[in-house]
mmCIF file of C-alpha atoms in Angstrom:
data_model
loop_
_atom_site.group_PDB
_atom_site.id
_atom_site.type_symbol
_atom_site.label_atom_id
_atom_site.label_comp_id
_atom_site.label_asym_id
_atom_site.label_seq_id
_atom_site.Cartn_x
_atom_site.Cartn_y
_atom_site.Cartn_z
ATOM 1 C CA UNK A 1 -88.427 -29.198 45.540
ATOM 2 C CA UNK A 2 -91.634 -31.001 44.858
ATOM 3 C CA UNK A 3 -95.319 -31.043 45.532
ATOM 4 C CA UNK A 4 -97.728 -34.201 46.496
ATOM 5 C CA UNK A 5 -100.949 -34.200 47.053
ATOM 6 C CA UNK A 6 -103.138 -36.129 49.804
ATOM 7 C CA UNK A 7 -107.018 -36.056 49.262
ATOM 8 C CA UNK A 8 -107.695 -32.407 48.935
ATOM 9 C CA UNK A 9 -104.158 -31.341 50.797
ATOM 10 C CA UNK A 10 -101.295 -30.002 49.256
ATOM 11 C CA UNK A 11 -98.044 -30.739 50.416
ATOM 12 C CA UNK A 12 -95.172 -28.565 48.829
ATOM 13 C CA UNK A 13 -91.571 -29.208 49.626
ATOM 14 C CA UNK A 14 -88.734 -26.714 49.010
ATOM 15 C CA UNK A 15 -84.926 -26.988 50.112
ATOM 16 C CA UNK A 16 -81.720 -24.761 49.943
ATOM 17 C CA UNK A 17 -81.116 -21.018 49.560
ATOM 18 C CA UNK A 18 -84.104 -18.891 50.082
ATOM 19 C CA UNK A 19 -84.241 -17.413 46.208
ATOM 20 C CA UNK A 20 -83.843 -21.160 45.334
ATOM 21 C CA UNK A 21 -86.842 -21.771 47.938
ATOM 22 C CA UNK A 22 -89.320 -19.149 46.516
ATOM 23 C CA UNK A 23 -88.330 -20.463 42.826
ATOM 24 C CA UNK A 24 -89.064 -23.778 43.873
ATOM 25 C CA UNK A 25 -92.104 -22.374 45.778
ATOM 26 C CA UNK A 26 -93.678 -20.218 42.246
ATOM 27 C CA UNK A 27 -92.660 -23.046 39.742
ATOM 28 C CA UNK A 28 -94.656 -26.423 41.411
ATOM 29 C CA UNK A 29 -97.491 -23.493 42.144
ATOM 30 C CA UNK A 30 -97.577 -21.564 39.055
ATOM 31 C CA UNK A 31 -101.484 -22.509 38.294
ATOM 32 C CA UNK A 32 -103.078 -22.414 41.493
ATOM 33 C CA UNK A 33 -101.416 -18.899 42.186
ATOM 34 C CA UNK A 34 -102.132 -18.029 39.255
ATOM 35 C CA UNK A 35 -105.965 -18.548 39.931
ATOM 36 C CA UNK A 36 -106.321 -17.904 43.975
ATOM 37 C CA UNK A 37 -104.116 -14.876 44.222
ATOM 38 C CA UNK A 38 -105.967 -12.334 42.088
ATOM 39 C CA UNK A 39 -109.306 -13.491 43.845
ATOM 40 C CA UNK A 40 -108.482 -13.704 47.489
ATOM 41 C CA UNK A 41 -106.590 -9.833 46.769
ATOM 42 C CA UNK A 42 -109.927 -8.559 45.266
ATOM 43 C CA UNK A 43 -112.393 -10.194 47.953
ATOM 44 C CA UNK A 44 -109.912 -8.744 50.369
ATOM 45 C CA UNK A 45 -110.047 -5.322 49.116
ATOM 46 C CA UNK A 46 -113.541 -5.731 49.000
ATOM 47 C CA UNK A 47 -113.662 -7.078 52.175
ATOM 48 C CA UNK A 48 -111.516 -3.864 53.526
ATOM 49 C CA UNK A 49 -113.693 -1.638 51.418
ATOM 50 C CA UNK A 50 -116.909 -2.248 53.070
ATOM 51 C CA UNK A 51 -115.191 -1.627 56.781
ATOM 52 C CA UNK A 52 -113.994 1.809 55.511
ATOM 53 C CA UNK A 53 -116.876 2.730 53.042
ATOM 54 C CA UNK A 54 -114.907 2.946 49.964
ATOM 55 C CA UNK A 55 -114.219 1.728 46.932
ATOM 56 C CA UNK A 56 -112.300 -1.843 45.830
ATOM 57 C CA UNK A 57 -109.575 1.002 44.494
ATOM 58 C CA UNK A 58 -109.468 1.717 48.240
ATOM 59 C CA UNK A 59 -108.878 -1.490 49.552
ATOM 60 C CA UNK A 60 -106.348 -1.929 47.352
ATOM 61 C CA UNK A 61 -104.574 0.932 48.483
ATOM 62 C CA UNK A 62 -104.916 0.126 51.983
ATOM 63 C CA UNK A 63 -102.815 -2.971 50.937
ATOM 64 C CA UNK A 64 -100.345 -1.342 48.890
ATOM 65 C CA UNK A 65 -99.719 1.268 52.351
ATOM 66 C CA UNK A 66 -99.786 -1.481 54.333
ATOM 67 C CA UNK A 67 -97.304 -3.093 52.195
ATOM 68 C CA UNK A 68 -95.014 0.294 52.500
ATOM 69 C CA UNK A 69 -95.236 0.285 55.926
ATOM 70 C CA UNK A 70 -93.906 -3.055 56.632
ATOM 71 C CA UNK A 71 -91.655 -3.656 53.561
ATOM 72 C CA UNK A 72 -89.278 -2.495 55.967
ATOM 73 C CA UNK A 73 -88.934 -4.768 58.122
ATOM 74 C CA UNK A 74 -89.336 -7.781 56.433
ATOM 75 C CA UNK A 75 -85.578 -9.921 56.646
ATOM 76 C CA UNK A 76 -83.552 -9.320 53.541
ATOM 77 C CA UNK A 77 -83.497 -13.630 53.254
ATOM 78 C CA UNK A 78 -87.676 -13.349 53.361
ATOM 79 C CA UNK A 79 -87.531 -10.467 50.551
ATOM 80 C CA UNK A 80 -85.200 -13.032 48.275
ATOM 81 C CA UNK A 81 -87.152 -15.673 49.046
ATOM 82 C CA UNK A 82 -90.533 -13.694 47.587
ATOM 83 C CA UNK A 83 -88.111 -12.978 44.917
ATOM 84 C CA UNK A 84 -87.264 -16.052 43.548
ATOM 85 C CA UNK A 85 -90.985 -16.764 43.783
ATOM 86 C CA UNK A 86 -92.170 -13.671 41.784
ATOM 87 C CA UNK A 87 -89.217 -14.776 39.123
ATOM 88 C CA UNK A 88 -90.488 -18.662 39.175
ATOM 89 C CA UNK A 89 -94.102 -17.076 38.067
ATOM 90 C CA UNK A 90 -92.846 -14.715 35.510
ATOM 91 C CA UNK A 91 -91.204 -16.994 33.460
ATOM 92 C CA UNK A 92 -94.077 -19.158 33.174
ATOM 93 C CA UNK A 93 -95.673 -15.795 31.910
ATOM 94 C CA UNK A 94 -97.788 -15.057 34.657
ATOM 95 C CA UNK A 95 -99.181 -11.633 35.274
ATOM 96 C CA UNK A 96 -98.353 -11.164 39.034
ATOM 97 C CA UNK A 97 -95.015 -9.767 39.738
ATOM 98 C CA UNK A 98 -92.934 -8.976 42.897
ATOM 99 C CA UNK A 99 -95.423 -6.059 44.162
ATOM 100 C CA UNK A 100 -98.214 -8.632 43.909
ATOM 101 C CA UNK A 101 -96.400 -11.134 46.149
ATOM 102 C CA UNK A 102 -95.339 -8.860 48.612
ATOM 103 C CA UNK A 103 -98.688 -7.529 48.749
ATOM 104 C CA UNK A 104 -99.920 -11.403 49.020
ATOM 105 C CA UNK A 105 -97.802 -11.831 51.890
ATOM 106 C CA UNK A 106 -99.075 -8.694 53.527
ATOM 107 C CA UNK A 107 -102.819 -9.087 52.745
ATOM 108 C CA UNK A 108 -103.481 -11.210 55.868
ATOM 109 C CA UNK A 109 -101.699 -8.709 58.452
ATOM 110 C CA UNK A 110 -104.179 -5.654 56.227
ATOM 111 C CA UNK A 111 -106.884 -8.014 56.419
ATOM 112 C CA UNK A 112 -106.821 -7.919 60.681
ATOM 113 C CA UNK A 113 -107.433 -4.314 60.939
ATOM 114 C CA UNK A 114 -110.485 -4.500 58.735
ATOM 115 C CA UNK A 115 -112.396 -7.696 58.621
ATOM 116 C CA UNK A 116 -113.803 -6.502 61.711
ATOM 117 C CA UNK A 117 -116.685 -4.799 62.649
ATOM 118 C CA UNK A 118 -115.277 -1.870 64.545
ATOM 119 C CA UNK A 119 -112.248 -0.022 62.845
ATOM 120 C CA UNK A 120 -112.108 2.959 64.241
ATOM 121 C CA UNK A 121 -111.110 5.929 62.748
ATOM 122 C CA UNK A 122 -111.529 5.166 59.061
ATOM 123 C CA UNK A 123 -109.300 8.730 58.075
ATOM 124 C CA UNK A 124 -106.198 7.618 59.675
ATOM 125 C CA UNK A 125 -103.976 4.550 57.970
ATOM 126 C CA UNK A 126 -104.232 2.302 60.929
ATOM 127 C CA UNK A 127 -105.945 2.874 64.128
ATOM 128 C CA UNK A 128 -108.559 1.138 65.144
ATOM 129 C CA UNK A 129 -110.361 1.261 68.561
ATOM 130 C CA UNK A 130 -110.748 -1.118 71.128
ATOM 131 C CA UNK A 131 -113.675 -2.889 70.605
ATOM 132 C CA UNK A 132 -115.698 -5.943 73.947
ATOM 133 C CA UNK A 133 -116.234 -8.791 71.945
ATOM 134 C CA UNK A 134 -112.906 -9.542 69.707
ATOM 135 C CA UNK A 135 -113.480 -12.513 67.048
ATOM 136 C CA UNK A 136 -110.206 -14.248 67.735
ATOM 137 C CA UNK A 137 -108.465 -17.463 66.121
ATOM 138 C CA UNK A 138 -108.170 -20.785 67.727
ATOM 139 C CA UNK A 139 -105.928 -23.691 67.786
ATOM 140 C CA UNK A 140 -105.335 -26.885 70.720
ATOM 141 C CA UNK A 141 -102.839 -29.287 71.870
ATOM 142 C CA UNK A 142 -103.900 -32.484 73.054
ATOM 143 C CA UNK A 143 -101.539 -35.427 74.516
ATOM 144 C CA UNK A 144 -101.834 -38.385 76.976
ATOM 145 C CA UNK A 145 -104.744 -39.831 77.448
ATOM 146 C CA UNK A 146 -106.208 -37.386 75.071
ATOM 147 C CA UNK A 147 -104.817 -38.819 72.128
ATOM 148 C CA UNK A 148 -104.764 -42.586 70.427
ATOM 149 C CA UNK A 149 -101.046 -42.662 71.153
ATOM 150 C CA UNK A 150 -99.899 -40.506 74.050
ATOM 151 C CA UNK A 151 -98.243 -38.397 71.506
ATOM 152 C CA UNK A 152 -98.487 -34.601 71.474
ATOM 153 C CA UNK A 153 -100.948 -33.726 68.503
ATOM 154 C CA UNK A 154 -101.245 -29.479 67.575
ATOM 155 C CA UNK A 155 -103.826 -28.325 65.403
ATOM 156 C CA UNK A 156 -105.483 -25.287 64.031
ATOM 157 C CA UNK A 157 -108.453 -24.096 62.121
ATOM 158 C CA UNK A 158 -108.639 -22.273 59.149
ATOM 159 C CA UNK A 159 -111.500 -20.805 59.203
ATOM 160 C CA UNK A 160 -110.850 -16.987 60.223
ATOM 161 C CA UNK A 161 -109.377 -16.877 56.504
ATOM 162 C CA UNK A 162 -112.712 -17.233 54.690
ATOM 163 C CA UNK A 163 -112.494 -15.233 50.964
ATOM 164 C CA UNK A 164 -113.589 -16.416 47.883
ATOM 165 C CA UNK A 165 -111.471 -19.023 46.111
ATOM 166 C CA UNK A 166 -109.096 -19.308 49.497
ATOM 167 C CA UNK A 167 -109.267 -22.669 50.144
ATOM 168 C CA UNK A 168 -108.256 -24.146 46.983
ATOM 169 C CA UNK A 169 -105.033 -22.503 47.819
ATOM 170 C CA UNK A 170 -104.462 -24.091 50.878
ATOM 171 C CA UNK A 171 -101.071 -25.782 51.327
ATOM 172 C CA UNK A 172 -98.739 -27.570 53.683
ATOM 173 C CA UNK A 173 -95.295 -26.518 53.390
ATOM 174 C CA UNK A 174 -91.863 -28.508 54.593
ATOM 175 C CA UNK A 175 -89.300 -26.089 54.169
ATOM 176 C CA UNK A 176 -85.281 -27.482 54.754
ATOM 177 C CA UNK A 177 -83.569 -24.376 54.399
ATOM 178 C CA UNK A 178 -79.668 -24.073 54.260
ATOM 179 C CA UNK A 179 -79.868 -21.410 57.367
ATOM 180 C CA UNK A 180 -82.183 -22.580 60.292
ATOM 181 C CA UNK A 181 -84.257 -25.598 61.452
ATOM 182 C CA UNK A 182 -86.325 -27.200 58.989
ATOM 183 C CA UNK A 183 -90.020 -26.541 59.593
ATOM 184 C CA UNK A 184 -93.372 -27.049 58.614
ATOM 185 C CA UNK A 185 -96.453 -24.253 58.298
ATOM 186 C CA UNK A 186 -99.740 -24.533 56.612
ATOM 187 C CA UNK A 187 -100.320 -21.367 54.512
ATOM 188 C CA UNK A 188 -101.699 -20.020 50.837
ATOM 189 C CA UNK A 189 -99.986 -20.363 47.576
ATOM 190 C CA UNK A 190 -98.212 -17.990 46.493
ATOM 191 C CA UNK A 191 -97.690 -16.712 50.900
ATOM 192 C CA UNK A 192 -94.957 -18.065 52.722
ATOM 193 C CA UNK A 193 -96.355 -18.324 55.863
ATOM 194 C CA UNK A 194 -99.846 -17.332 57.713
ATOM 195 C CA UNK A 195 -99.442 -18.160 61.353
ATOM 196 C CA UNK A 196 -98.398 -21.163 62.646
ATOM 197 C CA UNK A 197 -96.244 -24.349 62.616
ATOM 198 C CA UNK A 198 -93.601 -26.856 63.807
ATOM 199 C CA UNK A 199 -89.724 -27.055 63.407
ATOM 200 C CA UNK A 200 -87.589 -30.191 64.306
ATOM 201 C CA UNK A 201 -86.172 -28.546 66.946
ATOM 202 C CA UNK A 202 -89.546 -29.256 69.077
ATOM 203 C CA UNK A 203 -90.797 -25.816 68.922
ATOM 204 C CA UNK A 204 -94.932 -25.643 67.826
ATOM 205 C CA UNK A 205 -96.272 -21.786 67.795
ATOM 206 C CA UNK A 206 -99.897 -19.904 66.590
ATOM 207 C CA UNK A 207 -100.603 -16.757 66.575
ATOM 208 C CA UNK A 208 -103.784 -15.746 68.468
ATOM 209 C CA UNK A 209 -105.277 -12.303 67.345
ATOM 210 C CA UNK A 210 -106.550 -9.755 70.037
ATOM 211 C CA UNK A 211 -107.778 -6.377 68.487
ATOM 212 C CA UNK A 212 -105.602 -3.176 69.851
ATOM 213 C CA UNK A 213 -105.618 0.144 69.686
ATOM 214 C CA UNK A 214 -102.026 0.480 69.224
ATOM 215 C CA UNK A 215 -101.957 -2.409 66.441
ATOM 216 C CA UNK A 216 -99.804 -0.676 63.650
ATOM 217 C CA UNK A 217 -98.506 -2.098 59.947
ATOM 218 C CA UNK A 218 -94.700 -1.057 61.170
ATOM 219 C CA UNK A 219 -93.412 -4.025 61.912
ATOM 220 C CA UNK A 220 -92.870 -7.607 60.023
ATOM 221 C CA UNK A 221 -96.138 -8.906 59.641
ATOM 222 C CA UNK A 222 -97.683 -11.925 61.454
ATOM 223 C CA UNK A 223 -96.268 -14.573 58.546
ATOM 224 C CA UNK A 224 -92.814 -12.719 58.512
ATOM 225 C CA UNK A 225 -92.445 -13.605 62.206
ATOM 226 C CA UNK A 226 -93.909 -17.434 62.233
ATOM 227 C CA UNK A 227 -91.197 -18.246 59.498
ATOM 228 C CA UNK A 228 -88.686 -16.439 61.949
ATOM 229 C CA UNK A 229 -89.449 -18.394 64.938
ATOM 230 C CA UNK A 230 -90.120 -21.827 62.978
ATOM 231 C CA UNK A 231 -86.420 -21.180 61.208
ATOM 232 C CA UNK A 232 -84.472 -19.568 64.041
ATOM 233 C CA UNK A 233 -86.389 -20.489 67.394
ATOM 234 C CA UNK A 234 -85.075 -24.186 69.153
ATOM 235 C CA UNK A 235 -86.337 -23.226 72.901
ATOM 236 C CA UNK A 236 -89.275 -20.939 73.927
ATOM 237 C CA UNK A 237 -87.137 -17.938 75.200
ATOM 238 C CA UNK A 238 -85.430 -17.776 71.684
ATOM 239 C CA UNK A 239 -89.212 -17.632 70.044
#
């Protein structure tokens, strides 16, 4: 593996088994994990703590049972790959371990049910109700005469991830795995994947998020799934 940068972007590159991935992955980002993580999880628990009228404590915990719900189903080859990440930072003597990064990698699926204005119920773990006006994300394609070169261009913005200190742990990522189609996502330090990408096999996905009463934590998260598409997926019926 290895890291660039370009301008403010950067560009990490890991290859091989997915502990070797995530080790890769912790030891080129050791210092800005080290300094975005711990933020971005406090503003988020404060950001969760306001929606519910609680404490920081309680955002945290909303996490952390957020975390238990999903941990589940999260692919044993995802798990390893956190792994090898959590290792990478230890040995450089950081004070985040394996909890924190699965946590990390949880925070933005938490995150959904409460950076919102309307929760719902704030007694029950996750249930919130249906609310007119949901705040959304947004991403385009443009080709033909749209674009300098005919070519297909597919873009997102990043701005429906706005905490404190988030940005300067922005990153590109070109995975080559051993298993699956190599791919590239734009994520956090430190998080595998948010919500979007390419692979070489020609498939581009985004997730687009649409408030629901029957959203729930049991399942694999929304950066659990992009990595499964953008590693597994070569036509649109296997995404």
């Amino acid at each position: 593996g290895f890291l660039e940068q370009q301008g403010k972007m950067l560009i990490l590159h890991v290859k091989g088994e997915p502990y070797e991935r995530g080790y890769q992955h912790g030891y080129l980002l050791r210092e800005v994990i080290n300094e975005t993580v711990p933020k971005c999880l406090t503003a988020a628990a404060a950001v969760i703590a306001k929606a519910i009228n609680g404490s920081v404590d309680d955002g945290f915990k909303k996490m952390q049972n957020g975390l238990d719900q999903c941990k589940g189903y999260i692919p044993p080859e995802l798990l390893e790959e956190q792994r090898g990440l959590a290792d990478a930072l230890s040995a450089g003597g950081s004070p985040l371990d394996f909890n924190d990064i699965l946590v990390w990698n949880t925070m933005y699926d938490s995150w959904c049910f409460f950076a919102h204005e309307d929760v719902g119920d704030p007694s029950s773990e996750f249930y919130r109700a249906p609310y007119p006006h949901t705040i959304g994300c947004s991403s385009f394609s443009a080709w033909g005469n749209a674009t300098l070169d005919g070519k297909l261009i597919f873009g997102k913005n990043m701005d429906n991830l706005t905490l404190p200190g988030v940005e300067n742990g922005r990153v590109v990522i070109f995975c080559d795995p051993d298993n699956g189609f190599g791919h590239v996502n734009v994520t956090q330090a430190g998080m595998l994947a948010i919500d979007g990408g390419f692979n070489e096999a020609g498939i581009s996905m985004m997730t687009h998020y649409s408030g629901s009463e029957y959203e729930t934590m049991r399942g694999c998260g929304i950066g659990t799934l992009s990595r499964l598409i953008l590693q597994k997926a070569s036509n649109v019926n296997d995404a």
